[in-house]
Structures are given as structure tokens and as C-alpha cells.
Amino acid sequence: MSLKPKVGEAGMDLSRRTFLKISGAAGAGAMAVTGITPSLKALAQANQAKAGQAGEWIASTCQGCTSWCAKEVLVVDGRAVKVRGNPRSKVNGAASCPRAHLALQQVYDPDRIKVPMKRTNPQKGRDQDPGFVAISWDEALNTIADQIMALRENNETHKYMLMRGRYSYMRDILYDKMTKILGSPNNISHSAICAEAEKFGRYYTEGYWDYCQYDVKNTRYVLLWGSDPLASNRQVSYYSSVWGDVMDRATITVVDPRFSITASKADNWLPVAPGHDGALAAAIAHVILTEGLWYREFVGDFADGTNRFIAGQDVLEDDFVSKHSYGLVKWWNIELKDKTPDWAAERCGIPAEQIRKVAVDFGRAAPHCMSWVGPGNCMNTRGGYTALICHALNGLVGAADNVGGTLVSNKVHTIDFPSEEAFLDDIAKAGKKHGKIDHRGRLEFPALNKKPGGGVVTNNAADGILNKDPNEIKVAIAYMNNFNFSAQQPQRWEKALATIPFLVHITTNASEFSWFADIVLPDTHHLFEKWGYVKSIGNGYRHVPIMQPVIKPMWESKIDETEIPWLIAEKLAERGFTKMLDYFKTVIDPETGKAPTNEKEFALYCLKFTTHKLWDPAEYESGDKFSGWEEFRKAGVSNSAPYPFRKRWGKMSTKTKLFEFYSETLKEVLTMHAEKHGVDIDKVMEVCKYQARGEKAFVPHYEEPYILGDPKEYPLVFVDHKSRLNREGRSANCSWYYDFKDLDPGDERWDDVAKLNPIDAEKLGLKDGDKVKISSPTGSLVCTAKLWEGTRPGTVAKCYGQGHWVYGRLASKVFGKTPRGGSSNDIIPAEYDRLSGSSARNAVTRVKVEKA
Ligand code: SF4
């Protein structure tokens, strides 16, 4: 059955007093007063413009996912009509992924928030219509400033909170500097619901806490762990454009319980039992060692050249001479010696012979091969160790920092904003000292981003707010986030947000989060209406693409990270608190030396200030060279120098400076955490739900998955995955999202399906097209059954992205009331990989599927 709405039947209950309706009507009213003519005429005119018609290509940046591609936008008569890759980028070049084009539907979405609005219904809840009415920017800013001043007057600035979703590197103004100057410890980013666990694996082996780039041009073997680079997981445009060549020259093996788009183009698909990837990785390492296939130039060798890695036998540490690695023999003795393919096959469900073949072929390709770790396989309750053991394979084959292997970030010369220290008064200094609302650093939440409590535990902030632990949150500002949709077990967020007395949401669309806000502010679209820059890596380069307003901002939208904080700072200064405005004025224009005098100058100067070294020839250090700001602005992107392969060998940022198979770095940080709480490391492991005890905690190893739900009641394991068309969950109000949904293998146009293997469907008495209810111990959703061999028997796979009950007239079935499709997060419990702080979203819950 098609869910496609017919003309005049947009799926909206028009009699319901929704804030979409209010927003549209109020927008028109406000425009009449202010003389602004935003007009949906833009859409009509954009449609008339044809490619090749007179117009200007203007550089900007796409943030539809964290690839952060440099783009160019064709602007005709002030309308953006087309988007393409910026050929000057050495990362993505002219390439574009399929979802780039959906940005046009986003910016001209008639359901965007058009003007500031305030809530008139004091009750908050999913069943409470907020009763939003239009207000002026002046009224909105005055209200916000009054709320902040009340906190300051009562020495309660620690009860202020900032929540961050999609950001540019202008983030420091709103996220970091403003929060500190106001005097709160509570700036909470979205990062831990995104991908922190994979960074944990890299940091505690080679001292690098970030995403990797993969040298696919020169590789001979690509081993992908739950990664689907043709759909998500960074540089989708670049990888999509070169994947044909990669397929020609390299063997590609995809480990994933679901047949992904990348699996459909691979040599091998290993439909692993969810959460057992670590067993497979351990067996691959075992075979590489017993077969003598490790890369000696990087790892080292036995002193006499005789391979003593024999299954079941300990090895003497003194017999092995390490080179650029550390602790291989310890790793073998503690974890690997018994991890044969037969042992792994029983756990991961992949035949032993196939494991052995993959291991041998992978080892023979050393060092030009890569073990590619994505969130799909390590965002689970014990996933930090999954990331550790899968990434450790890169050390074993000498792929780390090597040609055809896994690379880190190139150096680029952007500049930090000035220090805020001199602008913190006593109230701010005292406020900052309070505990954080996400509980990072507590015994049960180590969040070991380089140090105990160095990471964020995004999803746990809901519990912190709800339980007023360590304190209540009275005033909160959030931007471009939607935690009560995008975080697991979002029912907790709904309750938590309802307790915040004053909540401001800066957003392009009326999202689930906005529903609980007291004030909603219209945000700019990053690609078309904002000043900013980002940094990302790929193809052996790091680029710094800028975003700039290529069109006049639609309606009354303002830039989240710079313009809005400036305007709030002005209002605070009027009330006698000048520190924030004084600080902002230190961000001067490097060309003229002038301080900003208004929000528009501030937004521009922030970008010019932080990119100064990239465009000023007098400040040049490396990479692309420009004659000045204007040339850089027009080019829209600066590229680093090429990647310096092998430069980090022997100079890694670990405790030993080596690639650590026995992580002295993790041992040191875990010891610090345990000592802080007066316990031993075994206790930390126990409290945080890991199985490792003793020395095992310091080596890459297999941990059994921790999956909620009694198998008798919940027989299938739930597999969540991402779409090729998801612009981070923000494309749900774009018709092209639904029209092209079958770009995701197994999915259907204009529908939201749960993919079941026909073997399981038969047992459950389900057939194609049945409406089904999927239930877990924490929630349920309704969608359509799809029988599909691309789902591993015993699992059910479903794409993240649909199930919005607001966000727009297309995103929801009945705005404010009935979701279109079902949201995976509604059935995923709030569990964590506590060492990294990551939310668990795979191999974390069992479900039952029954006819709805
Ligand atoms: S959606 Fe992602 S991969 Fe696609 S163009 Fe935008 S940033 Fe690049």
C-alpha cells in the first residue's frame, strides 16, 4: 500500500491547532509587519531555472552527513537551483552522493520555522499542543536574556545547559565560550550518540581519537566491519566516485548481519551474528600470527626468525623483538592463542574455513590492506573492545599510517578563538565547577576520551535532567539537535524536557524537540545561509571547506552559532552583564583590525579570524596558498599538504609511542579512573558491564554481546542501519527521500519496512506487506513487513529515519499526532559502551514481531 499523500491530502489534520499551522500563519503576519517577502515564489522560480541558464556557482559546504563535502551551489536570480561537488577540493572533488540534492528541498521546505515563536500552553508533553504564537526577535531575545540574568542573580548559572546537534567549527562561540562565560559546566554535544566507540579503538592502540581516512586508491584488501561507506560513515561522495576502481584492484569483504549497499558490491559478505564481530577479529588475528603473515617491518619478528605462534601455546616475550609495535606477545598469550577459526565459528556464525580464507587473504595483502571499523559494529554495550580488536588488525598487518591502509588527519592551520579566561567573573568561575549533567567521569561512566570523564555521555543527560542529578536544569538552549528522536529510548528525553522550565530550540524545522520548547528560533540552513567552516579528511588530504550565505536567508532565520549568541550578548549587556559582548569583540577582522559592531559582522569575522592562516599569504604555513580572503572565499576550500605516510611510525601518541597491542595507554587511564573512585580496575569492568578481568582489560579482546530481552519472548535481534538518503535524520520532510527510498537495499518507496528473513517470517506467519508491530523490552513501533534474504536469519533489520510525529507535514502522517513509519530508537534501550560514553544501538536488544 502506498503511503504517498495525494494532492490536497498532505497528511495533516488541519483542524488541529498545531504549531506548523501557527508558524505558517504567524510567518505571514510578521512578514506583513516587517516588509519581508520570503515567499514560496522561490520554489516556483527555482523550478523554472534550468541547469546552464545564466547564474553563478558559489562555493559552500554540505553537512548532510559528517563527510562534510565542499560543494558549489548554482544560484539563479537569488534562488539556489542546483548543488554539485567543488572540484577544488582534493577530498571529494566534483563527486556528490545522492542525498546532496535533497538539500534544495530542505532550504525551500515550506514547513520550515519562519519566525521566532513562543509557547502559550504551560503544560508540556507529547499530548500537549504547545500553542505557539509568533513573536518578534526582540521579544524572544529579551525573554532569553531575562532568564539568564535570573540565574546569574541567584548564583545558579550551573543550572544553564547548552545542547548541540549538527555544528560547524564556529561551535566554540555558542557551545563553549558562551557556556563558560555564563558560568555553566553543561555544554552537551551529540557526539556519543554518533560514533565515539570507534574512536576509542584507535586511541587506545595508536593514540588517535578521531575518524580515520582510508587509502582506498592504493589498497589491495578492504575488510569492512559494519561500515557501509557507499551509504554512510564519511566521505560517501568520494568513496562512491572511486569504488568501481577499488573493486577492480582490491578484495572487498563486508562483515554485517545486513546486506548493505557496500555488501552488494563486495567479493565476500559475512553475515555475522550481531555483536560477535570481536570473535571473528580474534580468529583473523590468530590465523595471521600462526601463518606468519604479520608485517614484520612494522610489528617486529622473533629474534631467530622462527614463528612460535602455535595454537594453544604460550610464547616467551623475550623471544620477540618488536619494532614499531608494543605488546604483541602479551596479546597472544592473554587473548589470541586459543582463538581458532573453529572457536570463532561457534560464536559469530561464519564458517571456520571462510574465516581462515579471509584471514589469509587479508594477511597476504599486508601492508596495503585495511580493517575499516564503523559505528555499526562497535556501538554496542561492550563495543569499545570490539573497536579495539578490529582496529588492532591494522597494526598486525602494518596498515596503520601506511600506503593503502588507515590514515589519520593531515595538519591544517586553522586558529582557535581567543581565550575567554579574562572574561569569567566570580559567578562564572563558581558555576563552572559544578558536576556535569551527563555524569561523565563517574564510576559507572568512565567516558575515557583521552582521560577519565574526557568524553560525553549524551544520552545519559536525559536521566541527569530528569533526576535533577547533580542539579536541576532551569534554562536550556539547544540547536540543530533532536534528542527525543535521535537518541535511544527517547521516551526518557520527553519526560526530561518536560521538566525544564525554560527551553529554547534553534532549528530549521519543528522537530520533536521543539515540541517541548518555550521559544523556537528559526535557524539558517548550513549549505545556503550560514557563515562557517569545517575540517574533514579523505583521499590523503584534509580540506577546510567554508559555508557562506549563497542566498538571502529565508524568512527571519539567523545563524545559530554566531549571530544568535551575539544578539543575546547585546541583551545581556543592556542588563548590565557585559562580559560576553566584551569577549565577542575580541574576535577582530584580520584584514582591517576592526572589532565587530553587529551580529552580521561578528559572524563573518569569526570565520575570517579562525581561517586567517589559510588565506593570508603573510601567515602561510602549508597546503593551498591564496592571495587573500576574497580569493579563498570564492574558492571555498583550502586543502592540506598530501599525507606523510609512515611519519607516525615510532612516534604515535600512545604512552609507549608505539602501536600498542597491550595498551599501556588504556591501563594508565583506567588506573586513574579506578583510583579516583577508590576501587580496582576489575570493579570498574564489573560496574560498566564488561567481562574482562585482570590483564585482559588492557588488550584487544572478544566480549560476548550484552543483549536485552528474553529470547523466548523476544526471539529476534534488532539490527538498526542508516539510509543512503538520510541527511542526518533531517530529510524526512523531503519528498525525494520517499521517492528514492529503494536506493537502500531491501527498502521500498513511500514505505517504512522491517526486513525479515523468509525463514523467520514463515515461523512467525508473516508475509510481505503485513503491517507489523515490533516490540522490545522498552518500546514498540509499527511498520510494514518485508521478506528479504539480505537479513541474517534470527535478526530483523530496519532503517533509521522515519517515525517522525512532527518535523513537517510529510515527515509525519498527522502532524503532532501520528508518525509516518516507525523510529528504530523507540525500541532501542538506553544502554552504553561506558568506556567511550557511546550509546549502544546495535546488538543491544531482542524484539518480537507480530501482526499489527
Ligand atoms: S550528504 Fe554527506 S556525502 Fe553527501 S554531499 Fe553532503 S556531506 Fe557529502
PDB file of C-alpha atoms in Angstrom, residues 81-297:
ATOM      1  CA  VAL A  81      18.710  25.651  -8.021  1.00  0.00           C
ATOM      2  CA  LYS A  82      21.455  23.024  -8.128  1.00  0.00           C
ATOM      3  CA  VAL A  83      24.229  21.549  -5.985  1.00  0.00           C
ATOM      4  CA  ARG A  84      27.447  19.869  -7.157  1.00  0.00           C
ATOM      5  CA  GLY A  85      30.853  18.941  -5.731  1.00  0.00           C
ATOM      6  CA  ASN A  86      33.505  21.659  -5.572  1.00  0.00           C
ATOM      7  CA  PRO A  87      36.242  20.455  -7.957  1.00  0.00           C
ATOM      8  CA  ARG A  88      38.861  22.419  -5.987  1.00  0.00           C
ATOM      9  CA  SER A  89      38.532  20.028  -3.065  1.00  0.00           C
ATOM     10  CA  LYS A  90      41.173  17.311  -3.045  1.00  0.00           C
ATOM     11  CA  VAL A  91      38.970  15.265  -0.710  1.00  0.00           C
ATOM     12  CA  ASN A  92      35.671  14.987  -2.580  1.00  0.00           C
ATOM     13  CA  GLY A  93      36.328  16.911  -5.815  1.00  0.00           C
ATOM     14  CA  ALA A  94      33.349  17.105  -8.145  1.00  0.00           C
ATOM     15  CA  ALA A  95      31.746  13.993  -6.645  1.00  0.00           C
ATOM     16  CA  SER A  96      28.382  14.056  -4.912  1.00  0.00           C
ATOM     17  CA  CYS A  97      26.394  11.469  -3.039  1.00  0.00           C
ATOM     18  CA  PRO A  98      22.693  11.006  -3.867  1.00  0.00           C
ATOM     19  CA  ARG A  99      21.409  12.881  -0.829  1.00  0.00           C
ATOM     20  CA  ALA A 100      23.284  16.127  -1.577  1.00  0.00           C
ATOM     21  CA  HIS A 101      20.414  17.202  -3.823  1.00  0.00           C
ATOM     22  CA  LEU A 102      17.847  16.849  -1.066  1.00  0.00           C
ATOM     23  CA  ALA A 103      19.361  19.965   0.492  1.00  0.00           C
ATOM     24  CA  LEU A 104      17.389  22.029  -2.029  1.00  0.00           C
ATOM     25  CA  GLN A 105      14.158  20.558  -0.723  1.00  0.00           C
ATOM     26  CA  GLN A 106      15.310  21.332   2.805  1.00  0.00           C
ATOM     27  CA  VAL A 107      16.108  25.002   2.291  1.00  0.00           C
ATOM     28  CA  TYR A 108      12.852  25.709   0.459  1.00  0.00           C
ATOM     29  CA  ASP A 109      10.782  23.460   2.716  1.00  0.00           C
ATOM     30  CA  PRO A 110       7.518  25.358   3.273  1.00  0.00           C
ATOM     31  CA  ASP A 111       7.327  23.767   6.727  1.00  0.00           C
ATOM     32  CA  ARG A 112      10.484  25.483   7.984  1.00  0.00           C
ATOM     33  CA  ILE A 113      10.263  27.608  11.094  1.00  0.00           C
ATOM     34  CA  LYS A 114       9.866  31.094   9.686  1.00  0.00           C
ATOM     35  CA  VAL A 115       9.808  33.479  12.642  1.00  0.00           C
ATOM     36  CA  PRO A 116      10.533  33.273  16.390  1.00  0.00           C
ATOM     37  CA  MET A 117       7.677  31.693  18.315  1.00  0.00           C
ATOM     38  CA  LYS A 118       6.732  31.315  21.955  1.00  0.00           C
ATOM     39  CA  ARG A 119       4.730  28.675  23.722  1.00  0.00           C
ATOM     40  CA  THR A 120       1.361  29.606  25.181  1.00  0.00           C
ATOM     41  CA  ASN A 121       0.474  26.246  26.715  1.00  0.00           C
ATOM     42  CA  PRO A 122       2.390  25.914  30.015  1.00  0.00           C
ATOM     43  CA  GLN A 123       1.795  22.146  30.032  1.00  0.00           C
ATOM     44  CA  LYS A 124       4.487  20.123  28.300  1.00  0.00           C
ATOM     45  CA  GLY A 125       4.131  16.641  26.900  1.00  0.00           C
ATOM     46  CA  ARG A 126       3.731  14.766  23.663  1.00  0.00           C
ATOM     47  CA  ASP A 127      -0.024  15.101  24.010  1.00  0.00           C
ATOM     48  CA  GLN A 128       0.133  18.820  24.756  1.00  0.00           C
ATOM     49  CA  ASP A 129      -0.173  21.167  21.784  1.00  0.00           C
ATOM     50  CA  PRO A 130       2.401  23.880  22.553  1.00  0.00           C
ATOM     51  CA  GLY A 131       0.114  26.602  21.222  1.00  0.00           C
ATOM     52  CA  PHE A 132       2.957  28.504  19.632  1.00  0.00           C
ATOM     53  CA  VAL A 133       2.405  32.124  18.605  1.00  0.00           C
ATOM     54  CA  ALA A 134       4.676  34.367  16.577  1.00  0.00           C
ATOM     55  CA  ILE A 135       6.826  36.898  18.379  1.00  0.00           C
ATOM     56  CA  SER A 136       9.495  39.348  17.264  1.00  0.00           C
ATOM     57  CA  TRP A 137      13.186  38.587  17.541  1.00  0.00           C
ATOM     58  CA  ASP A 138      13.348  41.408  20.069  1.00  0.00           C
ATOM     59  CA  GLU A 139      10.792  39.806  22.363  1.00  0.00           C
ATOM     60  CA  ALA A 140      12.453  36.403  22.038  1.00  0.00           C
ATOM     61  CA  LEU A 141      15.912  37.753  22.869  1.00  0.00           C
ATOM     62  CA  ASN A 142      14.654  39.874  25.775  1.00  0.00           C
ATOM     63  CA  THR A 143      12.931  36.833  27.278  1.00  0.00           C
ATOM     64  CA  ILE A 144      16.058  34.699  26.928  1.00  0.00           C
ATOM     65  CA  ALA A 145      18.257  37.411  28.457  1.00  0.00           C
ATOM     66  CA  ASP A 146      15.881  37.816  31.416  1.00  0.00           C
ATOM     67  CA  GLN A 147      16.007  34.079  32.112  1.00  0.00           C
ATOM     68  CA  ILE A 148      19.814  34.031  32.017  1.00  0.00           C
ATOM     69  CA  MET A 149      20.074  37.116  34.240  1.00  0.00           C
ATOM     70  CA  ALA A 150      17.787  35.455  36.800  1.00  0.00           C
ATOM     71  CA  LEU A 151      20.223  32.543  37.019  1.00  0.00           C
ATOM     72  CA  ARG A 152      23.146  34.906  37.486  1.00  0.00           C
ATOM     73  CA  GLU A 153      21.358  36.926  40.159  1.00  0.00           C
ATOM     74  CA  ASN A 154      20.659  33.731  42.132  1.00  0.00           C
ATOM     75  CA  ASN A 155      24.151  32.240  41.652  1.00  0.00           C
ATOM     76  CA  GLU A 156      22.568  29.394  39.698  1.00  0.00           C
ATOM     77  CA  THR A 157      24.427  29.596  36.415  1.00  0.00           C
ATOM     78  CA  HIS A 158      25.264  25.887  36.665  1.00  0.00           C
ATOM     79  CA  LYS A 159      21.552  25.314  36.016  1.00  0.00           C
ATOM     80  CA  TYR A 160      22.064  26.606  32.462  1.00  0.00           C
ATOM     81  CA  MET A 161      22.602  23.987  29.748  1.00  0.00           C
ATOM     82  CA  LEU A 162      23.575  24.066  26.080  1.00  0.00           C
ATOM     83  CA  MET A 163      22.737  21.086  23.840  1.00  0.00           C
ATOM     84  CA  ARG A 164      24.452  20.781  20.470  1.00  0.00           C
ATOM     85  CA  GLY A 165      23.485  18.831  17.387  1.00  0.00           C
ATOM     86  CA  ARG A 166      24.954  19.495  13.921  1.00  0.00           C
ATOM     87  CA  TYR A 167      27.718  22.069  14.211  1.00  0.00           C
ATOM     88  CA  SER A 168      30.410  23.881  12.266  1.00  0.00           C
ATOM     89  CA  TYR A 169      33.727  24.973  13.779  1.00  0.00           C
ATOM     90  CA  MET A 170      32.005  28.214  14.771  1.00  0.00           C
ATOM     91  CA  ARG A 171      30.586  25.986  17.522  1.00  0.00           C
ATOM     92  CA  ASP A 172      33.053  27.276  20.084  1.00  0.00           C
ATOM     93  CA  ILE A 173      31.155  30.563  20.341  1.00  0.00           C
ATOM     94  CA  LEU A 174      27.734  29.187  21.335  1.00  0.00           C
ATOM     95  CA  TYR A 175      28.780  25.788  22.689  1.00  0.00           C
ATOM     96  CA  ASP A 176      31.984  26.503  24.557  1.00  0.00           C
ATOM     97  CA  LYS A 177      32.747  30.207  25.147  1.00  0.00           C
ATOM     98  CA  MET A 178      29.196  31.336  25.886  1.00  0.00           C
ATOM     99  CA  THR A 179      28.576  28.452  28.299  1.00  0.00           C
ATOM    100  CA  LYS A 180      31.804  29.181  30.177  1.00  0.00           C
ATOM    101  CA  ILE A 181      31.301  32.946  30.321  1.00  0.00           C
ATOM    102  CA  LEU A 182      27.779  32.425  31.633  1.00  0.00           C
ATOM    103  CA  GLY A 183      29.211  30.011  34.213  1.00  0.00           C
ATOM    104  CA  SER A 184      27.975  26.509  33.481  1.00  0.00           C
ATOM    105  CA  PRO A 185      29.702  23.122  33.076  1.00  0.00           C
ATOM    106  CA  ASN A 186      26.832  21.845  30.976  1.00  0.00           C
ATOM    107  CA  ASN A 187      27.603  22.005  27.290  1.00  0.00           C
ATOM    108  CA  ILE A 188      26.451  18.651  25.981  1.00  0.00           C
ATOM    109  CA  SER A 189      27.247  17.587  22.412  1.00  0.00           C
ATOM    110  CA  HIS A 190      25.516  14.884  20.370  1.00  0.00           C
ATOM    111  CA  SER A 191      28.838  13.077  19.775  1.00  0.00           C
ATOM    112  CA  ALA A 192      28.245   9.975  21.894  1.00  0.00           C
ATOM    113  CA  ILE A 193      25.039   9.042  20.072  1.00  0.00           C
ATOM    114  CA  CYS A 194      27.054   9.202  16.866  1.00  0.00           C
ATOM    115  CA  ALA A 195      30.377   7.365  16.786  1.00  0.00           C
ATOM    116  CA  GLU A 196      32.665   7.663  19.812  1.00  0.00           C
ATOM    117  CA  ALA A 197      33.228   3.908  20.263  1.00  0.00           C
ATOM    118  CA  GLU A 198      35.214   3.593  17.025  1.00  0.00           C
ATOM    119  CA  LYS A 199      37.499   6.422  18.174  1.00  0.00           C
ATOM    120  CA  PHE A 200      38.143   4.514  21.409  1.00  0.00           C
ATOM    121  CA  GLY A 201      39.624   1.635  19.393  1.00  0.00           C
ATOM    122  CA  ARG A 202      42.038   3.900  17.578  1.00  0.00           C
ATOM    123  CA  TYR A 203      43.058   5.954  20.579  1.00  0.00           C
ATOM    124  CA  TYR A 204      43.989   3.031  22.805  1.00  0.00           C
ATOM    125  CA  THR A 205      46.077   1.385  20.095  1.00  0.00           C
ATOM    126  CA  GLU A 206      47.671   4.300  18.262  1.00  0.00           C
ATOM    127  CA  GLY A 207      46.782   7.443  20.229  1.00  0.00           C
ATOM    128  CA  TYR A 208      44.369   8.963  17.708  1.00  0.00           C
ATOM    129  CA  TRP A 209      40.882   9.994  18.884  1.00  0.00           C
ATOM    130  CA  ASP A 210      39.049  10.780  15.686  1.00  0.00           C
ATOM    131  CA  TYR A 211      37.754   9.339  12.434  1.00  0.00           C
ATOM    132  CA  CYS A 212      40.170   7.615  10.052  1.00  0.00           C
ATOM    133  CA  GLN A 213      40.669   8.130   6.370  1.00  0.00           C
ATOM    134  CA  TYR A 214      41.169   5.023   4.275  1.00  0.00           C
ATOM    135  CA  ASP A 215      43.663   4.996   1.432  1.00  0.00           C
ATOM    136  CA  VAL A 216      41.394   3.064  -0.919  1.00  0.00           C
ATOM    137  CA  LYS A 217      43.337   4.154  -4.030  1.00  0.00           C
ATOM    138  CA  ASN A 218      46.321   2.040  -3.036  1.00  0.00           C
ATOM    139  CA  THR A 219      44.759  -0.783  -1.128  1.00  0.00           C
ATOM    140  CA  ARG A 220      44.615  -4.474  -2.008  1.00  0.00           C
ATOM    141  CA  TYR A 221      42.120  -5.617   0.640  1.00  0.00           C
ATOM    142  CA  VAL A 222      39.216  -3.800   2.296  1.00  0.00           C
ATOM    143  CA  LEU A 223      37.765  -5.503   5.359  1.00  0.00           C
ATOM    144  CA  LEU A 224      34.678  -3.576   6.460  1.00  0.00           C
ATOM    145  CA  TRP A 225      33.188  -4.050   9.922  1.00  0.00           C
ATOM    146  CA  GLY A 226      29.588  -2.837   9.958  1.00  0.00           C
ATOM    147  CA  SER A 227      30.716   0.016   7.705  1.00  0.00           C
ATOM    148  CA  ASP A 228      28.773   0.984   4.633  1.00  0.00           C
ATOM    149  CA  PRO A 229      30.859   3.738   3.009  1.00  0.00           C
ATOM    150  CA  LEU A 230      28.618   3.960  -0.058  1.00  0.00           C
ATOM    151  CA  ALA A 231      25.789   4.969   2.271  1.00  0.00           C
ATOM    152  CA  SER A 232      27.266   6.494   5.427  1.00  0.00           C
ATOM    153  CA  ASN A 233      30.396   6.597   7.604  1.00  0.00           C
ATOM    154  CA  ARG A 234      32.155   9.538   5.979  1.00  0.00           C
ATOM    155  CA  GLN A 235      33.370  10.617   2.552  1.00  0.00           C
ATOM    156  CA  VAL A 236      30.412   8.960   0.887  1.00  0.00           C
ATOM    157  CA  SER A 237      30.808  11.221  -2.163  1.00  0.00           C
ATOM    158  CA  TYR A 238      34.497  10.400  -2.566  1.00  0.00           C
ATOM    159  CA  TYR A 239      34.194   6.670  -1.931  1.00  0.00           C
ATOM    160  CA  SER A 240      31.171   6.418  -4.237  1.00  0.00           C
ATOM    161  CA  SER A 241      33.141   8.038  -7.046  1.00  0.00           C
ATOM    162  CA  VAL A 242      36.176   5.721  -6.780  1.00  0.00           C
ATOM    163  CA  TRP A 243      34.565   2.470  -5.615  1.00  0.00           C
ATOM    164  CA  GLY A 244      34.486   0.994  -9.109  1.00  0.00           C
ATOM    165  CA  ASP A 245      38.287   1.238  -9.263  1.00  0.00           C
ATOM    166  CA  VAL A 246      38.600  -0.130  -5.730  1.00  0.00           C
ATOM    167  CA  MET A 247      36.523  -3.153  -6.756  1.00  0.00           C
ATOM    168  CA  ASP A 248      38.867  -3.703  -9.712  1.00  0.00           C
ATOM    169  CA  ARG A 249      42.054  -3.812  -7.709  1.00  0.00           C
ATOM    170  CA  ALA A 250      41.142  -4.922  -4.182  1.00  0.00           C
ATOM    171  CA  THR A 251      39.262  -7.740  -2.497  1.00  0.00           C
ATOM    172  CA  ILE A 252      36.328  -6.347  -0.540  1.00  0.00           C
ATOM    173  CA  THR A 253      34.845  -8.199   2.424  1.00  0.00           C
ATOM    174  CA  VAL A 254      31.872  -6.826   4.341  1.00  0.00           C
ATOM    175  CA  VAL A 255      31.080  -8.071   7.843  1.00  0.00           C
ATOM    176  CA  ASP A 256      27.486  -7.110   8.559  1.00  0.00           C
ATOM    177  CA  PRO A 257      24.339  -9.030   9.564  1.00  0.00           C
ATOM    178  CA  ARG A 258      22.533  -6.995   6.869  1.00  0.00           C
ATOM    179  CA  PHE A 259      23.199  -6.989   3.126  1.00  0.00           C
ATOM    180  CA  SER A 260      24.228  -3.331   2.762  1.00  0.00           C
ATOM    181  CA  ILE A 261      24.790  -1.400  -0.453  1.00  0.00           C
ATOM    182  CA  THR A 262      28.552  -1.909   0.007  1.00  0.00           C
ATOM    183  CA  ALA A 263      27.992  -5.629   0.609  1.00  0.00           C
ATOM    184  CA  SER A 264      26.109  -5.772  -2.685  1.00  0.00           C
ATOM    185  CA  LYS A 265      29.329  -4.724  -4.436  1.00  0.00           C
ATOM    186  CA  ALA A 266      31.739  -6.824  -2.345  1.00  0.00           C
ATOM    187  CA  ASP A 267      33.598 -10.069  -3.015  1.00  0.00           C
ATOM    188  CA  ASN A 268      32.530 -11.528   0.330  1.00  0.00           C
ATOM    189  CA  TRP A 269      29.595 -10.821   2.587  1.00  0.00           C
ATOM    190  CA  LEU A 270      29.947 -12.290   6.072  1.00  0.00           C
ATOM    191  CA  PRO A 271      26.554 -12.026   7.796  1.00  0.00           C
ATOM    192  CA  VAL A 272      27.980 -12.101  11.296  1.00  0.00           C
ATOM    193  CA  ALA A 273      25.802 -12.841  14.328  1.00  0.00           C
ATOM    194  CA  PRO A 274      25.148  -9.364  15.799  1.00  0.00           C
ATOM    195  CA  GLY A 275      27.711  -8.353  18.398  1.00  0.00           C
ATOM    196  CA  HIS A 276      30.099 -11.243  17.780  1.00  0.00           C
ATOM    197  CA  ASP A 277      32.466  -9.338  15.462  1.00  0.00           C
ATOM    198  CA  GLY A 278      35.161  -9.494  18.141  1.00  0.00           C
ATOM    199  CA  ALA A 279      35.262 -13.288  17.908  1.00  0.00           C
ATOM    200  CA  LEU A 280      35.775 -13.081  14.160  1.00  0.00           C
ATOM    201  CA  ALA A 281      38.504 -10.444  14.543  1.00  0.00           C
ATOM    202  CA  ALA A 282      40.272 -12.523  17.208  1.00  0.00           C
ATOM    203  CA  ALA A 283      40.312 -15.547  14.891  1.00  0.00           C
ATOM    204  CA  ILE A 284      41.609 -13.464  11.978  1.00  0.00           C
ATOM    205  CA  ALA A 285      44.448 -12.205  14.196  1.00  0.00           C
ATOM    206  CA  HIS A 286      45.117 -15.780  15.356  1.00  0.00           C
ATOM    207  CA  VAL A 287      45.432 -17.041  11.769  1.00  0.00           C
ATOM    208  CA  ILE A 288      47.616 -14.111  10.681  1.00  0.00           C
ATOM    209  CA  LEU A 289      50.026 -14.944  13.502  1.00  0.00           C
ATOM    210  CA  THR A 290      50.027 -18.735  13.193  1.00  0.00           C
ATOM    211  CA  GLU A 291      50.505 -18.432   9.423  1.00  0.00           C
ATOM    212  CA  GLY A 292      53.326 -15.925   9.891  1.00  0.00           C
ATOM    213  CA  LEU A 293      51.556 -13.230   7.868  1.00  0.00           C
ATOM    214  CA  TRP A 294      52.089 -10.247  10.167  1.00  0.00           C
ATOM    215  CA  TYR A 295      54.050  -7.315   8.686  1.00  0.00           C
ATOM    216  CA  ARG A 296      57.499  -7.592  10.193  1.00  0.00           C
ATOM    217  CA  GLU A 297      58.748  -4.171   9.092  1.00  0.00           C
TER     218      GLU A 297
END
